[in-house]
CSV table of C-alpha atoms in Angstrom, one decimal:
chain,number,residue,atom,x,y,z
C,1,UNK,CA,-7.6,-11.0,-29.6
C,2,UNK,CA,-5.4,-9.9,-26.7
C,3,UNK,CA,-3.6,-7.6,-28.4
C,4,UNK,CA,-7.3,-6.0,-29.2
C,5,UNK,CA,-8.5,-6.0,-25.7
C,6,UNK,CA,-5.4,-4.3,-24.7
C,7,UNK,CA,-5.6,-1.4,-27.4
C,8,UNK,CA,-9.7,-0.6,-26.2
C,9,UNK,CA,-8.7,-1.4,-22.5
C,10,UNK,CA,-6.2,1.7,-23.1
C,11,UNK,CA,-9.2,3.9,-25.0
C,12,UNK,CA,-11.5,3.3,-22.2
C,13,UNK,CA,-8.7,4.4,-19.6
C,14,UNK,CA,-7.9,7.7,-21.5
C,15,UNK,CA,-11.2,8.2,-22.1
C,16,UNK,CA,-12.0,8.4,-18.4
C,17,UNK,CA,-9.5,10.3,-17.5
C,18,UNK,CA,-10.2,12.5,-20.3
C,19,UNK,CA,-13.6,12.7,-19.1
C,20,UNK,CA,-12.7,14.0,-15.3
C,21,UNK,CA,-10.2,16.3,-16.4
C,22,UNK,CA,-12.9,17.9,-18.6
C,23,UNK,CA,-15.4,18.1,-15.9
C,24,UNK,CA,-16.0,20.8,-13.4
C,25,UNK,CA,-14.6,20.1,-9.8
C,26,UNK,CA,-15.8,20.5,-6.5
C,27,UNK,CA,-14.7,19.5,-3.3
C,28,UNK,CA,-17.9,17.8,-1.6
C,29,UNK,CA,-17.2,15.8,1.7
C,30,UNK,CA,-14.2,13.5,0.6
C,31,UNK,CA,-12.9,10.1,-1.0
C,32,UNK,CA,-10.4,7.7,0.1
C,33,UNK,CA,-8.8,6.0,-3.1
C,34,UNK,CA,-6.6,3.2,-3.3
C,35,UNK,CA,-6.0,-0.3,-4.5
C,36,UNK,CA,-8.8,-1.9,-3.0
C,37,UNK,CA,-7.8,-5.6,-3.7
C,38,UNK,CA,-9.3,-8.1,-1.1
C,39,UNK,CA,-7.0,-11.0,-2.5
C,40,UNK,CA,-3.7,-9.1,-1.3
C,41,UNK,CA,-4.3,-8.2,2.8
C,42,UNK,CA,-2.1,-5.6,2.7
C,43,UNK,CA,-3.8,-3.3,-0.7
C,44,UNK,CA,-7.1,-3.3,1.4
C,45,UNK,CA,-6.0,-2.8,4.9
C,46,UNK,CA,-4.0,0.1,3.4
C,47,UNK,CA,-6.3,3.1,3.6
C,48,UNK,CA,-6.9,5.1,6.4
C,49,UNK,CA,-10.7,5.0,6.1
C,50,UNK,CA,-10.5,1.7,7.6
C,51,UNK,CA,-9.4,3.7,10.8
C,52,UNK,CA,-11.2,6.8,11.2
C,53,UNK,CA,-14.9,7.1,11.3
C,54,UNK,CA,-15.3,10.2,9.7
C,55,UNK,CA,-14.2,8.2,6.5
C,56,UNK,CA,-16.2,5.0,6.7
C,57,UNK,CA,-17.9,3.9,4.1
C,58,UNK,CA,-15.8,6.5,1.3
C,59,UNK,CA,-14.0,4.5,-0.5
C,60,UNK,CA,-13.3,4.0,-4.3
C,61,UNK,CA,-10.9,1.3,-6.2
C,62,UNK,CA,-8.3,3.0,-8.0
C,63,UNK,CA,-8.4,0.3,-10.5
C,64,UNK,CA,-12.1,1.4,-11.1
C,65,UNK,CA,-11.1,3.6,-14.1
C,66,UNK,CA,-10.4,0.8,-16.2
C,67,UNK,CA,-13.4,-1.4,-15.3
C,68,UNK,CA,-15.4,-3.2,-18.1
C,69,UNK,CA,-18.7,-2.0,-16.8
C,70,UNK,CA,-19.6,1.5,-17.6
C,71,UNK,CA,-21.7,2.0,-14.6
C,72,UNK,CA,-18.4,1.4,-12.2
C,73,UNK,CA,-16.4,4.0,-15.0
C,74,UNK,CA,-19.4,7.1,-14.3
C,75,UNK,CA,-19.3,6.1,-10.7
C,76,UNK,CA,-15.6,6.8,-10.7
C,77,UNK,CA,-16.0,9.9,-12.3
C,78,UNK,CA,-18.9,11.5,-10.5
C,79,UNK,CA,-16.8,10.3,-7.0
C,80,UNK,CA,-13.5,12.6,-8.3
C,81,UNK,CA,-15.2,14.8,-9.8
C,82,UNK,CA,-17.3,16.1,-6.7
C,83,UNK,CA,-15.2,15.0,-4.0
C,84,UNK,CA,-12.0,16.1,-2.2
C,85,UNK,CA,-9.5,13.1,-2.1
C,86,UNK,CA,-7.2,11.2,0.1
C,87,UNK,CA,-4.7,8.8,-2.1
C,88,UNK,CA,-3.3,6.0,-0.6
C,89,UNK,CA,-1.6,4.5,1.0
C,90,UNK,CA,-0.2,1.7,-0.8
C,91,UNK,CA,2.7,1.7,-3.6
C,92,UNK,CA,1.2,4.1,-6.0
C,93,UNK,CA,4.2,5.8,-7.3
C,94,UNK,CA,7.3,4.9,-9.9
C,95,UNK,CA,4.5,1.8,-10.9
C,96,UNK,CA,3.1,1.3,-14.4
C,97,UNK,CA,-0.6,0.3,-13.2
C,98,UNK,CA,-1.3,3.2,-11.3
C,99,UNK,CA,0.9,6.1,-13.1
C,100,UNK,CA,-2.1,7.6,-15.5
C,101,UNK,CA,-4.1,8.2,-12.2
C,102,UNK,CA,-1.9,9.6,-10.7
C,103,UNK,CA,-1.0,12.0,-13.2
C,104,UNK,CA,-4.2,12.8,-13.3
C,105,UNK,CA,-4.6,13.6,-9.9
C,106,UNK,CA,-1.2,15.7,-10.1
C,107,UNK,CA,-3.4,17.9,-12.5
C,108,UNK,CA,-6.8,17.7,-10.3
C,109,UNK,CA,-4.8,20.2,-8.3
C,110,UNK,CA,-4.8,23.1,-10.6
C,111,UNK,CA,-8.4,22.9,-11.2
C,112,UNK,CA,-9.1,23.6,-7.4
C,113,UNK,CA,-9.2,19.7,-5.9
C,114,UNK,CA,-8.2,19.2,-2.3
C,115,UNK,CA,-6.2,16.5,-2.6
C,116,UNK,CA,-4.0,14.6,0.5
C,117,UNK,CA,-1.1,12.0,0.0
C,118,UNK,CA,-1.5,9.4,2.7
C,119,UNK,CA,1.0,7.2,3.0
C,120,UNK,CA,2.2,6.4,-0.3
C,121,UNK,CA,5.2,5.0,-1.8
C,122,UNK,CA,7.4,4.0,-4.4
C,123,UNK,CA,7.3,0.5,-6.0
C,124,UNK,CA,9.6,0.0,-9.0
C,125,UNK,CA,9.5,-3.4,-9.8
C,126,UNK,CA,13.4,-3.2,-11.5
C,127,UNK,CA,15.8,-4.7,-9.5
C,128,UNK,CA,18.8,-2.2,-10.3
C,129,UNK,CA,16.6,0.6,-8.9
C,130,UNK,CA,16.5,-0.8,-5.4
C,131,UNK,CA,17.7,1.4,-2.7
C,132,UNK,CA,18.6,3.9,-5.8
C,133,UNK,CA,15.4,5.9,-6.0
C,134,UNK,CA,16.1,9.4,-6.1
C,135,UNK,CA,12.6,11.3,-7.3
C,136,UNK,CA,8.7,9.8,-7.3
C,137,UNK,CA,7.2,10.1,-10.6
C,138,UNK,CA,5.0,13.1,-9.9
C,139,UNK,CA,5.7,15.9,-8.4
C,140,UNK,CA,3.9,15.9,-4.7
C,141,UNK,CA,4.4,20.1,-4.4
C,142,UNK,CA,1.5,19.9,-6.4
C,143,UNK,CA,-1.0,18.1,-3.7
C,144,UNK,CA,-2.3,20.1,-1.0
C,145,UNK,CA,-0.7,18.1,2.2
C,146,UNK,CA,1.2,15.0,1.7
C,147,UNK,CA,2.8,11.7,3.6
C,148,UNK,CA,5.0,9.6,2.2
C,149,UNK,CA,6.1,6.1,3.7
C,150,UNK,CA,9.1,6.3,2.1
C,151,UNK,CA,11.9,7.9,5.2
C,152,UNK,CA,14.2,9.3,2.5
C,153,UNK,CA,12.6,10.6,0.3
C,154,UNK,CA,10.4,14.4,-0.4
C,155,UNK,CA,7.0,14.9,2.2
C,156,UNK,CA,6.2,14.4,5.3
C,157,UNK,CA,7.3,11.2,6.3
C,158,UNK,CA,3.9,9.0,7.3
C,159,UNK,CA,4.0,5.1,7.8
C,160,UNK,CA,1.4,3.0,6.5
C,161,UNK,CA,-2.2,4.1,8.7
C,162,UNK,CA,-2.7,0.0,8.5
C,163,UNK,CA,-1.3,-0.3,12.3
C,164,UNK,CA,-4.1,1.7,13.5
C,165,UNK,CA,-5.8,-1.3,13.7
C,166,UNK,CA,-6.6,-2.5,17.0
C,167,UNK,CA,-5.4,-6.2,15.7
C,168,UNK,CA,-2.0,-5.6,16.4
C,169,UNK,CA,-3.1,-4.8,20.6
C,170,UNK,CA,-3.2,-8.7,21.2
C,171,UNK,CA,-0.3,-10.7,22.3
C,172,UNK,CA,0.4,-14.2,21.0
C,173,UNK,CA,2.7,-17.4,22.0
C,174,UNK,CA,5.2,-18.1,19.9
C,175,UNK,CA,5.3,-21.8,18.2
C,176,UNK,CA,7.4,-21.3,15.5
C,177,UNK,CA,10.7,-20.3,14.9
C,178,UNK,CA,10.7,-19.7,11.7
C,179,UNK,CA,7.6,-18.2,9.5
C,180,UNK,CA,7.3,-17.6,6.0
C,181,UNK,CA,4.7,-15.7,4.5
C,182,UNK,CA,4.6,-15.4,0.9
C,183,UNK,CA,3.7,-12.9,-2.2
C,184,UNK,CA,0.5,-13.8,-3.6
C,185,UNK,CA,2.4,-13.8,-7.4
C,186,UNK,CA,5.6,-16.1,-4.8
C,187,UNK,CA,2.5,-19.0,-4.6
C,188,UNK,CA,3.0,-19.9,-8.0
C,189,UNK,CA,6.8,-20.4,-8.3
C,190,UNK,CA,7.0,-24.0,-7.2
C,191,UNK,CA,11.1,-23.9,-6.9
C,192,UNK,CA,10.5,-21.6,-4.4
C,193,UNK,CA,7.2,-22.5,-1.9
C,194,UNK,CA,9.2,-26.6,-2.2
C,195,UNK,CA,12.3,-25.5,-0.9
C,196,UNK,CA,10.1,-23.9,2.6
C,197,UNK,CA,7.6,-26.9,2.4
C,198,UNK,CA,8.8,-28.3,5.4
C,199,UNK,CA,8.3,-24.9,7.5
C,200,UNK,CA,5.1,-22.7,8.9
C,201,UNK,CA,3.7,-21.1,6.0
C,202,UNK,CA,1.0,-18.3,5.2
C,203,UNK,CA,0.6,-15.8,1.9
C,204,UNK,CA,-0.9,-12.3,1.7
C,205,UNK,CA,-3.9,-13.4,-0.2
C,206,UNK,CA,-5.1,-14.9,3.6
C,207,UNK,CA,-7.4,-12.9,5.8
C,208,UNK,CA,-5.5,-10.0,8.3
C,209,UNK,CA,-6.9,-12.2,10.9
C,210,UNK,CA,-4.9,-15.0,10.3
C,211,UNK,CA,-2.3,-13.7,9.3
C,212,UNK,CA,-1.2,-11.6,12.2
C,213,UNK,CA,-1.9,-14.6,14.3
C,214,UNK,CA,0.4,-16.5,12.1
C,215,UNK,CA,3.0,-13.8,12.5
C,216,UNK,CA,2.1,-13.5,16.2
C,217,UNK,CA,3.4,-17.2,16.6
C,218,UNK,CA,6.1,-16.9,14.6
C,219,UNK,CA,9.8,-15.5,16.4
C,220,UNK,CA,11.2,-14.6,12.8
C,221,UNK,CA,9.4,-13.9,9.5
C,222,UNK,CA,11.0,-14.4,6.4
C,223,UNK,CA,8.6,-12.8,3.8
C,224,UNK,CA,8.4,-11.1,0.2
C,225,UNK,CA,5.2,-9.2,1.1
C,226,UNK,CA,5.9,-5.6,2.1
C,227,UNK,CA,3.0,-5.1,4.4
C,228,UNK,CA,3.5,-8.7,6.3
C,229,UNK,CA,7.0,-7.1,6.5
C,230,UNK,CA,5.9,-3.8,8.2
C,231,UNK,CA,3.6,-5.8,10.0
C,232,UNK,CA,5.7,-7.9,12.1
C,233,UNK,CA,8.2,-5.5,12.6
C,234,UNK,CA,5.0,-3.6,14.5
C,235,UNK,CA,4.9,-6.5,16.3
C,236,UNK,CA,8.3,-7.2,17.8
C,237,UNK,CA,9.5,-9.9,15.1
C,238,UNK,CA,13.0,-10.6,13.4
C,239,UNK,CA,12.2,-9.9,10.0
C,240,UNK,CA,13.8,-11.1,6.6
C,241,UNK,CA,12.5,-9.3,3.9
C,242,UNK,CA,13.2,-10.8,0.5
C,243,UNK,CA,12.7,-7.8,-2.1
C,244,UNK,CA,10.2,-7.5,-5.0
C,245,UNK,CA,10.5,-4.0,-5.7
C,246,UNK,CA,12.2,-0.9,-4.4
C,247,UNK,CA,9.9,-0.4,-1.7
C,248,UNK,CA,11.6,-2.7,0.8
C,249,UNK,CA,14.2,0.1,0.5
C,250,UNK,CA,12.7,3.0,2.4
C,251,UNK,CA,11.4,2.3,5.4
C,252,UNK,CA,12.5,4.4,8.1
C,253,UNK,CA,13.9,1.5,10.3
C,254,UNK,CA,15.7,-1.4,8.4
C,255,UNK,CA,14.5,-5.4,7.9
C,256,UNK,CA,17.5,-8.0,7.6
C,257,UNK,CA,17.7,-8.1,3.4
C,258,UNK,CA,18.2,-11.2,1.9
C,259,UNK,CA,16.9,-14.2,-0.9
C,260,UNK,CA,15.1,-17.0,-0.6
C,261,UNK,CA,18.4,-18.9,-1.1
C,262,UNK,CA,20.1,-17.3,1.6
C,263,UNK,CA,17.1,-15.9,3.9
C,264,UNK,CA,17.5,-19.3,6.6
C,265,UNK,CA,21.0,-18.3,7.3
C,266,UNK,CA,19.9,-15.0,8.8
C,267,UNK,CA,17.4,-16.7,11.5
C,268,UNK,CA,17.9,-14.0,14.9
C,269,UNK,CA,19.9,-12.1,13.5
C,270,UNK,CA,16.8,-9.3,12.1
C,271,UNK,CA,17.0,-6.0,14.9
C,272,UNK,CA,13.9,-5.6,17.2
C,273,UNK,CA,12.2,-2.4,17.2
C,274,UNK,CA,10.5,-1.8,20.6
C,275,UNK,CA,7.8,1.1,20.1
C,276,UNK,CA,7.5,1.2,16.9
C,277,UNK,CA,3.8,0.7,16.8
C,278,UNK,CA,3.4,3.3,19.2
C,279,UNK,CA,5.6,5.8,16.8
C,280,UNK,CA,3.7,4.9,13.9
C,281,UNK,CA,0.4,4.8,15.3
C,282,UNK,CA,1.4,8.9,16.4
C,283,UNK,CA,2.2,9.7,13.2
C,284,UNK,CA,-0.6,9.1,11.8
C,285,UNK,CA,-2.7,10.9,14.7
C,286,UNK,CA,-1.2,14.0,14.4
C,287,UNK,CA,-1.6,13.5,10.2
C,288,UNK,CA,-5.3,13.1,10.3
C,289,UNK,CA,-5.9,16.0,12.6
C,290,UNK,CA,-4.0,17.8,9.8
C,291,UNK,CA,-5.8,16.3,6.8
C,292,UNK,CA,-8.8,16.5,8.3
C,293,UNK,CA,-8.4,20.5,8.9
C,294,UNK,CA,-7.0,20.9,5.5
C,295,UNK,CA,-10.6,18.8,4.3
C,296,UNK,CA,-12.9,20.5,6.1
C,297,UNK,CA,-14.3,17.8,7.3
């Protein structure tokens, strides 16, 4: 039965894609795509249309195009069909779930679609790739202007739009020295969550509110979550990441790497980053005027 949900899961997928690709584009006002996943903080809080007010309210799930109600498939179609778009942010590239859209969009752009890269990255799940990627999985010549999170590697270099939010202008006393904030997919290994049960801990499937406050408490933040990662290093906190997938790689300025094994034996010893909210809350500034000229909008 799975098996047969699988094979007409990936007919309905082709068949959208099939469908847009075969459809006449235009480039009316504009659409901000991306993982829109309110059980992982850092997927929803993503995008810059949660930051700019000419993009309120334009937003579409990438994950739409594989929904089991046909009115949320046409809807996905009419939106990238008619619209210009804006990708990201979030770690659409080298990934299995999001690689047919992507593709897609790669081809969008020979049939006249404005199409911007914001903030995007790789996330290979394979652990020998870590620190070792070389090349995304499309080719981003192809998009009209593009950012990439990812300091190494081909675009403009863009960190996630997520600390435009005004969240991360509050200040916080610590009361912990040690936080850990988990992976939503890290709740469910029991050997792991035990062996921290005895320390401050949050998860990324928690509301942003909460969770910067938690961070803002916290004096270091041992964490598997990229974004609570990014996040605390905004805010002036000695960060362990433990890695997941090759993301944790590429930022421009470095967490402490570790394990959960090991992560308690680098406690002060992550690198502050004074400005760094500033810098990144600049780039992204002097992006959107860019995208925003290159949109019309």
């Amino acid at each position: 039965m799975n098996l047969l949900k699988s094979i007409q899961r990936n007919i309905t997928k082709q068949r959208v894609i099939n469908s847009i690709l075969k459809t006449e584009q235009h480039n009316n006002d504009v659409i901000n795509i991306h993982r829109i996943d309110k059980n992982n903080v850092g997927d929803f809080y993503c995008a810059p249309h949660h930051y700019f007010d000419i993009l309120k309210e334009k937003s579409l799930d990438i994950f739409d195009y594989k929904s089991e109600n046909k009115a949320v498939r046409e809807h996905f179609i009419e939106e990238i069909s008619n619209r210009s778009l804006i990708i990201g942010g979030g770690g659409l590239l080298n990934r299995g779930g999001f690689t047919k859209q992507m593709k897609m969009f790669e081809k969008l752009n020979t049939k006249g679609k404005k199409i911007v890269l914001w903030g995007i990255g790789h996330n290979e799940k394979s652990p020998k790739t870590y620190g070792k990627i070389k090349e995304y999985n499309i080719n981003i010549e192809s998009f009209g202007l593009v950012g990439t999170r990812d300091f190494s590697m081909p675009g403009e270099y863009l960190p996630c739009v997520s600390c435009m939010h005004p969240i991360f202008d509050q200040n916080f006393d610590i009361q912990n020295e040690v936080g850990i904030v988990f992976h939503k997919d890290t709740l469910k290994k029991e050997n792991i969550t035990k062996k921290y049960k005895n320390f401050a801990t949050s998860s990324n499937t928690t509301n942003l509110e909460d969770l910067i406050q938690f961070i803002g408490k916290s004096e270091n933040i041992i964490t598997d979550s990229y974004h609570t990662m990014y996040w605390a290093m905004l805010m002036n906190k000695k960060v362990i990441a433990i890695p997941n997938s090759s993301k944790f790689y590429d930022f421009k300025y470095q967490p402490t790497i570790s394990t959960f094994d090991d992560a308690l034996n680098h406690l002060n010893k992550g690198q502050i980053y004074d400005g760094l909210l500033e810098e990144c809350r600049k780039e992204n500034i002097k992006f959107a005027e860019k995208a925003f000229n290159y949109l019309n909008l």
